[in-house]
PDB file of C-alpha atoms in Angstrom:
ATOM      1  CA  MET A   1     -39.916  10.711  12.210  1.00 46.00           C
ATOM      2  CA  SER A   2     -38.928  12.643   8.971  1.00 45.00           C
ATOM      3  CA  SER A   3     -41.290  13.870   6.317  1.00 47.00           C
ATOM      4  CA  ASN A   4     -39.911  11.216   3.912  1.00 49.00           C
ATOM      5  CA  GLU A   5     -40.567   8.476   6.245  1.00 51.00           C
ATOM      6  CA  LEU A   6     -44.145   9.779   6.635  1.00 50.00           C
ATOM      7  CA  LYS A   7     -44.618   9.897   2.791  1.00 49.00           C
ATOM      8  CA  ASN A   8     -43.215   6.324   2.622  1.00 49.00           C
ATOM      9  CA  ASP A   9     -45.749   5.331   5.349  1.00 71.00           C
ATOM     10  CA  LEU A  10     -48.783   6.825   3.950  1.00 90.00           C
ATOM     11  CA  LYS A  11     -48.015   6.670   0.111  1.00 87.00           C
ATOM     12  CA  ASP A  12     -51.104   4.764  -1.591  1.00 88.00           C
ATOM     13  CA  HIS A  13     -52.956   4.850   1.650  1.00 96.00           C
ATOM     14  CA  VAL A  14     -56.664   5.933   1.019  1.00 98.00           C
ATOM     15  CA  VAL A  15     -57.924   8.192   3.800  1.00 98.00           C
ATOM     16  CA  ILE A  16     -61.631   9.127   4.118  1.00 98.00           C
ATOM     17  CA  ILE A  17     -62.183  12.424   6.002  1.00 98.00           C
ATOM     18  CA  THR A  18     -65.855  13.617   6.590  1.00 98.00           C
ATOM     19  CA  GLY A  19     -66.431  17.274   6.770  1.00 96.00           C
ATOM     20  CA  ALA A  20     -63.105  17.804   5.180  1.00 97.00           C
ATOM     21  CA  THR A  21     -63.241  21.177   3.251  1.00 96.00           C
ATOM     22  CA  ARG A  22     -63.419  23.580   6.143  1.00 93.00           C
ATOM     23  CA  GLY A  23     -61.962  24.349   9.463  1.00 93.00           C
ATOM     24  CA  ILE A  24     -60.357  21.344  11.328  1.00 95.00           C
ATOM     25  CA  GLY A  25     -61.437  18.992   8.712  1.00 96.00           C
ATOM     26  CA  ALA A  26     -59.401  20.961   5.946  1.00 96.00           C
ATOM     27  CA  GLY A  27     -56.452  21.171   8.206  1.00 96.00           C
ATOM     28  CA  ILE A  28     -56.570  17.233   8.724  1.00 98.00           C
ATOM     29  CA  ALA A  29     -56.894  16.831   4.959  1.00 98.00           C
ATOM     30  CA  ARG A  30     -54.126  19.013   4.212  1.00 97.00           C
ATOM     31  CA  CYS A  31     -51.712  17.018   6.655  1.00 96.00           C
ATOM     32  CA  PHE A  32     -52.590  13.814   5.122  1.00 97.00           C
ATOM     33  CA  LEU A  33     -52.046  15.107   1.547  1.00 96.00           C
ATOM     34  CA  SER A  34     -48.620  16.374   2.777  1.00 94.00           C
ATOM     35  CA  ALA A  35     -47.807  13.041   3.952  1.00 94.00           C
ATOM     36  CA  GLY A  36     -48.558  11.511   0.579  1.00 94.00           C
ATOM     37  CA  ALA A  37     -51.890   9.913   1.105  1.00 96.00           C
ATOM     38  CA  LYS A  38     -54.934   9.804  -1.250  1.00 97.00           C
ATOM     39  CA  VAL A  39     -57.701  11.783   0.430  1.00 98.00           C
ATOM     40  CA  VAL A  40     -61.264  11.318  -0.120  1.00 98.00           C
ATOM     41  CA  ALA A  41     -62.863  14.635   1.419  1.00 98.00           C
ATOM     42  CA  THR A  42     -66.520  14.603   2.153  1.00 98.00           C
ATOM     43  CA  TYR A  43     -68.941  17.437   2.662  1.00 97.00           C
ATOM     44  CA  GLN A  44     -72.720  17.960   2.804  1.00 95.00           C
ATOM     45  CA  SER A  45     -73.622  21.221   0.926  1.00 92.00           C
ATOM     46  CA  ASN A  46     -71.047  24.016   0.678  1.00 94.00           C
ATOM     47  CA  ASP A  47     -69.855  23.535  -2.928  1.00 95.00           C
ATOM     48  CA  GLN A  48     -67.984  27.131  -3.013  1.00 95.00           C
ATOM     49  CA  ALA A  49     -65.997  26.050   0.207  1.00 95.00           C
ATOM     50  CA  ALA A  50     -65.196  22.658  -1.402  1.00 96.00           C
ATOM     51  CA  ASN A  51     -63.961  24.197  -4.696  1.00 96.00           C
ATOM     52  CA  GLU A  52     -61.915  26.931  -2.861  1.00 96.00           C
ATOM     53  CA  PHE A  53     -60.183  24.235  -0.735  1.00 96.00           C
ATOM     54  CA  LYS A  54     -59.277  22.168  -3.791  1.00 97.00           C
ATOM     55  CA  LYS A  55     -58.017  25.222  -5.657  1.00 96.00           C
ATOM     56  CA  SER A  56     -55.861  26.084  -2.447  1.00 96.00           C
ATOM     57  CA  LEU A  57     -53.750  22.865  -3.021  1.00 96.00           C
ATOM     58  CA  SER A  58     -50.799  22.157  -5.111  1.00 96.00           C
ATOM     59  CA  ALA A  59     -51.314  20.239  -8.351  1.00 97.00           C
ATOM     60  CA  ASP A  60     -49.924  17.036  -7.041  1.00 95.00           C
ATOM     61  CA  GLU A  61     -52.282  17.307  -3.962  1.00 96.00           C
ATOM     62  CA  GLN A  62     -55.254  18.007  -6.216  1.00 97.00           C
ATOM     63  CA  GLU A  63     -54.495  14.932  -8.062  1.00 96.00           C
ATOM     64  CA  ARG A  64     -54.669  13.015  -4.856  1.00 97.00           C
ATOM     65  CA  LEU A  65     -57.835  14.601  -3.523  1.00 97.00           C
ATOM     66  CA  ASP A  66     -61.269  13.158  -4.296  1.00 97.00           C
ATOM     67  CA  LEU A  67     -64.352  15.396  -3.292  1.00 98.00           C
ATOM     68  CA  ARG A  68     -67.488  13.747  -2.411  1.00 97.00           C
ATOM     69  CA  LYS A  69     -70.934  15.397  -1.576  1.00 97.00           C
ATOM     70  CA  PHE A  70     -73.539  13.632   0.687  1.00 97.00           C
ATOM     71  CA  ASP A  71     -75.076  13.624   4.027  1.00 97.00           C
ATOM     72  CA  VAL A  72     -73.279  11.466   6.623  1.00 98.00           C
ATOM     73  CA  SER A  73     -76.484  11.374   8.866  1.00 97.00           C
ATOM     74  CA  SER A  74     -78.271   9.237   6.195  1.00 98.00           C
ATOM     75  CA  PHE A  75     -77.184   5.614   6.065  1.00 98.00           C
ATOM     76  CA  SER A  76     -78.334   5.050   2.607  1.00 98.00           C
ATOM     77  CA  GLU A  77     -76.290   7.906   1.373  1.00 98.00           C
ATOM     78  CA  CYS A  78     -73.359   6.610   3.159  1.00 98.00           C
ATOM     79  CA  GLN A  79     -73.958   3.129   1.571  1.00 98.00           C
ATOM     80  CA  LYS A  80     -73.932   4.785  -1.795  1.00 97.00           C
ATOM     81  CA  PHE A  81     -70.920   6.529  -1.213  1.00 98.00           C
ATOM     82  CA  TYR A  82     -68.801   3.444  -0.026  1.00 97.00           C
ATOM     83  CA  GLN A  83     -70.248   1.469  -3.029  1.00 96.00           C
ATOM     84  CA  SER A  84     -69.094   4.158  -5.348  1.00 95.00           C
ATOM     85  CA  LEU A  85     -65.600   3.831  -3.758  1.00 95.00           C
ATOM     86  CA  ASP A  86     -65.183   0.132  -4.193  1.00 92.00           C
ATOM     87  CA  GLU A  87     -63.979  -0.130  -7.680  1.00 87.00           C
ATOM     88  CA  LYS A  88     -61.721   2.914  -7.430  1.00 93.00           C
ATOM     89  CA  TYR A  89     -60.341   2.289  -4.028  1.00 95.00           C
ATOM     90  CA  PRO A  90     -60.592  -1.461  -3.052  1.00 91.00           C
ATOM     91  CA  GLN A  91     -59.126  -0.833   0.298  1.00 96.00           C
ATOM     92  CA  VAL A  92     -59.802   1.924   2.863  1.00 97.00           C
ATOM     93  CA  HIS A  93     -56.831   2.332   5.286  1.00 98.00           C
ATOM     94  CA  VAL A  94     -58.077   5.238   7.367  1.00 98.00           C
ATOM     95  CA  LEU A  95     -61.478   6.871   8.232  1.00 98.00           C
ATOM     96  CA  ILE A  96     -61.694  10.081  10.182  1.00 98.00           C
ATOM     97  CA  ASN A  97     -65.005  10.931  11.601  1.00 98.00           C
ATOM     98  CA  ASN A  98     -64.893  14.778  11.529  1.00 97.00           C
ATOM     99  CA  SER A  99     -68.094  15.895  10.209  1.00 95.00           C
ATOM    100  CA  GLY A 100     -70.351  17.486  12.861  1.00 93.00           C
ATOM    101  CA  ILE A 101     -72.726  20.239  13.641  1.00 91.00           C
ATOM    102  CA  ARG A 102     -73.979  22.405  16.698  1.00 89.00           C
ATOM    103  CA  LYS A 103     -77.263  23.693  17.474  1.00 91.00           C
ATOM    104  CA  ASP A 104     -76.713  25.307  20.919  1.00 90.00           C
ATOM    105  CA  ASN A 105     -79.504  26.249  23.214  1.00 92.00           C
ATOM    106  CA  LEU A 106     -80.345  25.911  26.905  1.00 95.00           C
ATOM    107  CA  LEU A 107     -82.204  22.647  27.244  1.00 95.00           C
ATOM    108  CA  PRO A 108     -85.717  24.148  28.247  1.00 96.00           C
ATOM    109  CA  LEU A 109     -85.468  26.142  24.920  1.00 97.00           C
ATOM    110  CA  MET A 110     -83.933  23.200  22.848  1.00 96.00           C
ATOM    111  CA  THR A 111     -86.387  21.763  20.233  1.00 97.00           C
ATOM    112  CA  GLU A 112     -86.684  18.088  19.440  1.00 97.00           C
ATOM    113  CA  VAL A 113     -85.546  18.702  15.776  1.00 97.00           C
ATOM    114  CA  ASP A 114     -82.416  20.424  16.836  1.00 97.00           C
ATOM    115  CA  TRP A 115     -81.517  17.565  19.259  1.00 97.00           C
ATOM    116  CA  ASN A 116     -82.213  14.831  16.878  1.00 97.00           C
ATOM    117  CA  GLN A 117     -80.117  16.637  14.029  1.00 97.00           C
ATOM    118  CA  VAL A 118     -77.123  16.939  16.195  1.00 97.00           C
ATOM    119  CA  ILE A 119     -77.125  13.348  17.467  1.00 98.00           C
ATOM    120  CA  GLN A 120     -77.845  11.915  14.145  1.00 97.00           C
ATOM    121  CA  THR A 121     -75.097  14.110  12.338  1.00 97.00           C
ATOM    122  CA  ASN A 122     -72.388  13.713  15.033  1.00 97.00           C
ATOM    123  CA  LEU A 123     -73.023  10.255  16.651  1.00 98.00           C
ATOM    124  CA  GLY A 124     -75.315   8.718  13.863  1.00 98.00           C
ATOM    125  CA  GLY A 125     -72.983   9.867  11.263  1.00 98.00           C
ATOM    126  CA  THR A 126     -70.058   8.321  13.204  1.00 98.00           C
ATOM    127  CA  PHE A 127     -71.958   4.838  13.308  1.00 98.00           C
ATOM    128  CA  ASN A 128     -72.865   4.994   9.637  1.00 98.00           C
ATOM    129  CA  MET A 129     -69.405   5.917   8.217  1.00 98.00           C
ATOM    130  CA  THR A 130     -67.715   3.523  10.641  1.00 98.00           C
ATOM    131  CA  LYS A 131     -69.757   0.489  10.225  1.00 98.00           C
ATOM    132  CA  LEU A 132     -69.371   0.576   6.481  1.00 98.00           C
ATOM    133  CA  ALA A 133     -65.613   1.204   6.727  1.00 98.00           C
ATOM    134  CA  VAL A 134     -65.195  -1.521   9.347  1.00 98.00           C
ATOM    135  CA  ASP A 135     -66.834  -4.052   6.952  1.00 96.00           C
ATOM    136  CA  ARG A 136     -64.189  -3.378   4.383  1.00 97.00           C
ATOM    137  CA  MET A 137     -61.173  -3.086   6.777  1.00 98.00           C
ATOM    138  CA  LEU A 138     -62.046  -6.526   8.204  1.00 98.00           C
ATOM    139  CA  ARG A 139     -61.362  -7.960   4.713  1.00 96.00           C
ATOM    140  CA  PHE A 140     -57.803  -6.527   4.898  1.00 97.00           C
ATOM    141  CA  ARG A 141     -57.326  -7.003   8.497  1.00 97.00           C
ATOM    142  CA  TYR A 142     -56.134  -3.456   8.702  1.00 98.00           C
ATOM    143  CA  GLY A 143     -57.474  -0.020   9.568  1.00 98.00           C
ATOM    144  CA  ARG A 144     -57.171   3.231  11.437  1.00 98.00           C
ATOM    145  CA  ILE A 145     -60.297   5.032  12.584  1.00 98.00           C
ATOM    146  CA  VAL A 146     -60.300   8.432  14.421  1.00 98.00           C
ATOM    147  CA  ASN A 147     -63.215  10.448  15.679  1.00 98.00           C
ATOM    148  CA  ILE A 148     -62.906  13.999  16.124  1.00 98.00           C
ATOM    149  CA  SER A 149     -64.514  14.558  19.591  1.00 97.00           C
ATOM    150  CA  SER A 150     -64.360  17.568  21.902  1.00 94.00           C
ATOM    151  CA  LEU A 151     -63.541  19.003  25.107  1.00 92.00           C
ATOM    152  CA  ALA A 152     -67.282  19.269  25.495  1.00 91.00           C
ATOM    153  CA  ALA A 153     -67.495  15.619  26.015  1.00 94.00           C
ATOM    154  CA  THR A 154     -65.808  15.529  29.198  1.00 93.00           C
ATOM    155  CA  ILE A 155     -66.384  19.048  30.838  1.00 90.00           C
ATOM    156  CA  GLY A 156     -69.584  19.951  29.386  1.00 85.00           C
ATOM    157  CA  LEU A 157     -70.553  23.466  28.285  1.00 81.00           C
ATOM    158  CA  PRO A 158     -73.597  25.419  28.987  1.00 87.00           C
ATOM    159  CA  GLY A 159     -76.228  25.319  26.032  1.00 90.00           C
ATOM    160  CA  GLN A 160     -74.509  22.283  24.507  1.00 91.00           C
ATOM    161  CA  THR A 161     -76.293  19.241  26.118  1.00 96.00           C
ATOM    162  CA  SER A 162     -76.874  17.916  22.599  1.00 97.00           C
ATOM    163  CA  TYR A 163     -73.296  18.562  21.279  1.00 95.00           C
ATOM    164  CA  SER A 164     -71.560  17.336  24.401  1.00 96.00           C
ATOM    165  CA  ALA A 165     -73.870  14.120  24.425  1.00 97.00           C
ATOM    166  CA  SER A 166     -72.912  13.506  20.912  1.00 97.00           C
ATOM    167  CA  LYS A 167     -69.120  13.864  21.552  1.00 97.00           C
ATOM    168  CA  ALA A 168     -69.112  11.655  24.674  1.00 97.00           C
ATOM    169  CA  GLY A 169     -70.890   9.189  22.735  1.00 98.00           C
ATOM    170  CA  GLN A 170     -68.077   9.074  20.070  1.00 98.00           C
ATOM    171  CA  ILE A 171     -65.716   8.289  22.975  1.00 98.00           C
ATOM    172  CA  ALA A 172     -67.866   5.429  24.486  1.00 98.00           C
ATOM    173  CA  PHE A 173     -68.368   4.139  20.946  1.00 98.00           C
ATOM    174  CA  ALA A 174     -64.578   3.875  20.347  1.00 98.00           C
ATOM    175  CA  LYS A 175     -64.134   2.342  23.667  1.00 98.00           C
ATOM    176  CA  SER A 176     -66.508  -0.505  22.650  1.00 98.00           C
ATOM    177  CA  LEU A 177     -65.589  -0.948  19.064  1.00 98.00           C
ATOM    178  CA  SER A 178     -62.039  -1.021  19.901  1.00 98.00           C
ATOM    179  CA  LYS A 179     -62.426  -4.440  21.658  1.00 98.00           C
ATOM    180  CA  GLU A 180     -64.425  -5.993  18.900  1.00 98.00           C
ATOM    181  CA  VAL A 181     -61.788  -5.182  16.060  1.00 98.00           C
ATOM    182  CA  ALA A 182     -58.414  -5.236  17.922  1.00 98.00           C
ATOM    183  CA  LYS A 183     -57.498  -8.676  16.974  1.00 97.00           C
ATOM    184  CA  ARG A 184     -57.958  -7.596  13.260  1.00 97.00           C
ATOM    185  CA  ASN A 185     -55.345  -4.949  13.393  1.00 98.00           C
ATOM    186  CA  ILE A 186     -57.978  -2.050  13.280  1.00 98.00           C
ATOM    187  CA  THR A 187     -57.588   0.671  15.886  1.00 98.00           C
ATOM    188  CA  ILE A 188     -60.198   3.285  16.698  1.00 98.00           C
ATOM    189  CA  ASN A 189     -59.287   6.386  18.787  1.00 98.00           C
ATOM    190  CA  ASN A 190     -60.462   9.969  19.413  1.00 98.00           C
ATOM    191  CA  VAL A 191     -58.971  13.277  19.329  1.00 98.00           C
ATOM    192  CA  ALA A 192     -60.614  15.866  21.556  1.00 96.00           C
ATOM    193  CA  PRO A 193     -59.902  19.472  20.530  1.00 95.00           C
ATOM    194  CA  GLY A 194     -60.335  22.451  22.996  1.00 91.00           C
ATOM    195  CA  PHE A 195     -60.366  26.050  21.916  1.00 88.00           C
ATOM    196  CA  ILE A 196     -58.944  25.915  18.287  1.00 89.00           C
ATOM    197  CA  GLU A 197     -58.184  28.845  16.047  1.00 87.00           C
ATOM    198  CA  THR A 198     -61.164  28.518  13.450  1.00 84.00           C
ATOM    199  CA  ASP A 199     -63.822  30.750  12.026  1.00 71.00           C
ATOM    200  CA  LEU A 200     -66.130  29.867  15.106  1.00 65.00           C
ATOM    201  CA  VAL A 201     -63.458  31.181  17.558  1.00 70.00           C
ATOM    202  CA  SER A 202     -62.283  34.237  15.379  1.00 70.00           C
ATOM    203  CA  ASP A 203     -65.859  35.505  15.483  1.00 66.00           C
ATOM    204  CA  LEU A 204     -66.167  35.568  19.093  1.00 70.00           C
ATOM    205  CA  PRO A 205     -66.126  38.996  20.953  1.00 77.00           C
ATOM    206  CA  GLU A 206     -62.611  40.013  22.180  1.00 85.00           C
ATOM    207  CA  ALA A 207     -63.769  39.980  25.875  1.00 84.00           C
ATOM    208  CA  LEU A 208     -65.145  36.310  25.568  1.00 80.00           C
ATOM    209  CA  LYS A 209     -61.963  35.228  23.763  1.00 82.00           C
ATOM    210  CA  LYS A 210     -59.705  36.628  26.508  1.00 86.00           C
ATOM    211  CA  GLN A 211     -61.870  34.645  29.113  1.00 86.00           C
ATOM    212  CA  TYR A 212     -61.497  31.358  27.293  1.00 84.00           C
ATOM    213  CA  ILE A 213     -57.539  32.001  26.882  1.00 90.00           C
ATOM    214  CA  ASP A 214     -57.128  32.814  30.494  1.00 90.00           C
ATOM    215  CA  GLN A 215     -58.647  29.412  31.241  1.00 89.00           C
ATOM    216  CA  VAL A 216     -55.979  27.502  28.964  1.00 90.00           C
ATOM    217  CA  PRO A 217     -52.780  26.713  30.712  1.00 91.00           C
ATOM    218  CA  MET A 218     -50.711  27.557  27.680  1.00 90.00           C
ATOM    219  CA  LYS A 219     -52.543  30.955  27.452  1.00 92.00           C
ATOM    220  CA  ARG A 220     -53.323  30.461  23.738  1.00 90.00           C
ATOM    221  CA  PHE A 221     -55.767  28.869  21.381  1.00 90.00           C
ATOM    222  CA  GLY A 222     -54.606  25.873  19.535  1.00 91.00           C
ATOM    223  CA  SER A 223     -54.036  25.581  15.840  1.00 93.00           C
ATOM    224  CA  VAL A 224     -55.597  23.357  13.283  1.00 94.00           C
ATOM    225  CA  GLN A 225     -52.231  21.857  12.747  1.00 95.00           C
ATOM    226  CA  ASP A 226     -52.038  21.104  16.443  1.00 95.00           C
ATOM    227  CA  VAL A 227     -55.141  18.967  16.118  1.00 97.00           C
ATOM    228  CA  ALA A 228     -54.028  17.416  12.580  1.00 96.00           C
ATOM    229  CA  GLY A 229     -50.819  16.262  14.008  1.00 95.00           C
ATOM    230  CA  ALA A 230     -52.626  14.182  16.597  1.00 97.00           C
ATOM    231  CA  VAL A 231     -54.813  12.757  14.161  1.00 97.00           C
ATOM    232  CA  LEU A 232     -51.952  11.909  11.706  1.00 96.00           C
ATOM    233  CA  PHE A 233     -50.121  10.184  14.676  1.00 96.00           C
ATOM    234  CA  LEU A 234     -52.985   7.883  15.476  1.00 97.00           C
ATOM    235  CA  SER A 235     -53.560   7.022  11.727  1.00 97.00           C
ATOM    236  CA  LEU A 236     -49.992   5.868  11.019  1.00 95.00           C
ATOM    237  CA  PRO A 237     -49.310   2.252  10.414  1.00 95.00           C
ATOM    238  CA  THR A 238     -46.648   2.232  13.047  1.00 93.00           C
ATOM    239  CA  THR A 239     -49.151   3.404  15.696  1.00 95.00           C
ATOM    240  CA  THR A 240     -50.226  -0.170  16.574  1.00 96.00           C
ATOM    241  CA  TYR A 241     -50.798  -0.349  20.363  1.00 97.00           C
ATOM    242  CA  ILE A 242     -53.119   2.588  20.988  1.00 98.00           C
ATOM    243  CA  THR A 243     -56.875   1.855  20.577  1.00 98.00           C
ATOM    244  CA  GLY A 244     -59.940   2.873  22.485  1.00 98.00           C
ATOM    245  CA  SER A 245     -58.054   6.191  23.647  1.00 98.00           C
ATOM    246  CA  THR A 246     -58.658   9.625  23.540  1.00 98.00           C
ATOM    247  CA  ILE A 247     -55.881  12.323  23.019  1.00 97.00           C
ATOM    248  CA  ASP A 248     -56.791  15.761  24.304  1.00 96.00           C
ATOM    249  CA  VAL A 249     -55.537  18.850  22.185  1.00 95.00           C
ATOM    250  CA  THR A 250     -56.513  21.388  24.764  1.00 91.00           C
ATOM    251  CA  GLY A 251     -53.367  23.253  25.845  1.00 93.00           C
ATOM    252  CA  GLY A 252     -53.683  21.576  29.287  1.00 86.00           C
ATOM    253  CA  LEU A 253     -57.372  22.056  30.097  1.00 85.00           C
TER     254      LEU A 253
END
């Protein structure tokens, strides 16, 4: 599919991306902006990163970017966010649930507060944003929803019981919801990245990086663009018969 065809497919589409101003989220936002979409990019607290992200875009992309600051783990804040969109964007075409946190620790040392924050942000945020999006998508009998899950959902990683549980929950959530909304032309899928070149990976010790790369059949870390391409594919109007599924972007792990 050519870039012109992509632009025609997503022109005037309204795409909400949570956690969209840094890392994988920013890469996904750039991908959708390049495809001609209007992007509502949400973030929780880092104003500097959000402003730097906007400044890095072209003038046309900045015109189609709408930055919104709120906490996806709060249902009331999510309600206010969607209510503020209703007049400007009557239809939401795509929701990307990317916002997430990690508070890694061995289970005996993990606090209840840290467990609850991870579950409420990663899984609770997915519920909050998706429920309110589906309410609107049902009116138009159309929608595309993609959760950014993780390799940790299926293989588990030590110190990540909370993170792995939240990401596995997203996959089960999509499986169930897909059966509820399929007849309304609404799809919900997951993209599960493996080791991706972000700030989190670049800060790892070289010896640990080599250990991780040795585990990957492709012998390299993935790029943010690798993830964004899979997300874009699942969000296209022409991707009509894939729902309740998970695409692993892991280099073969």
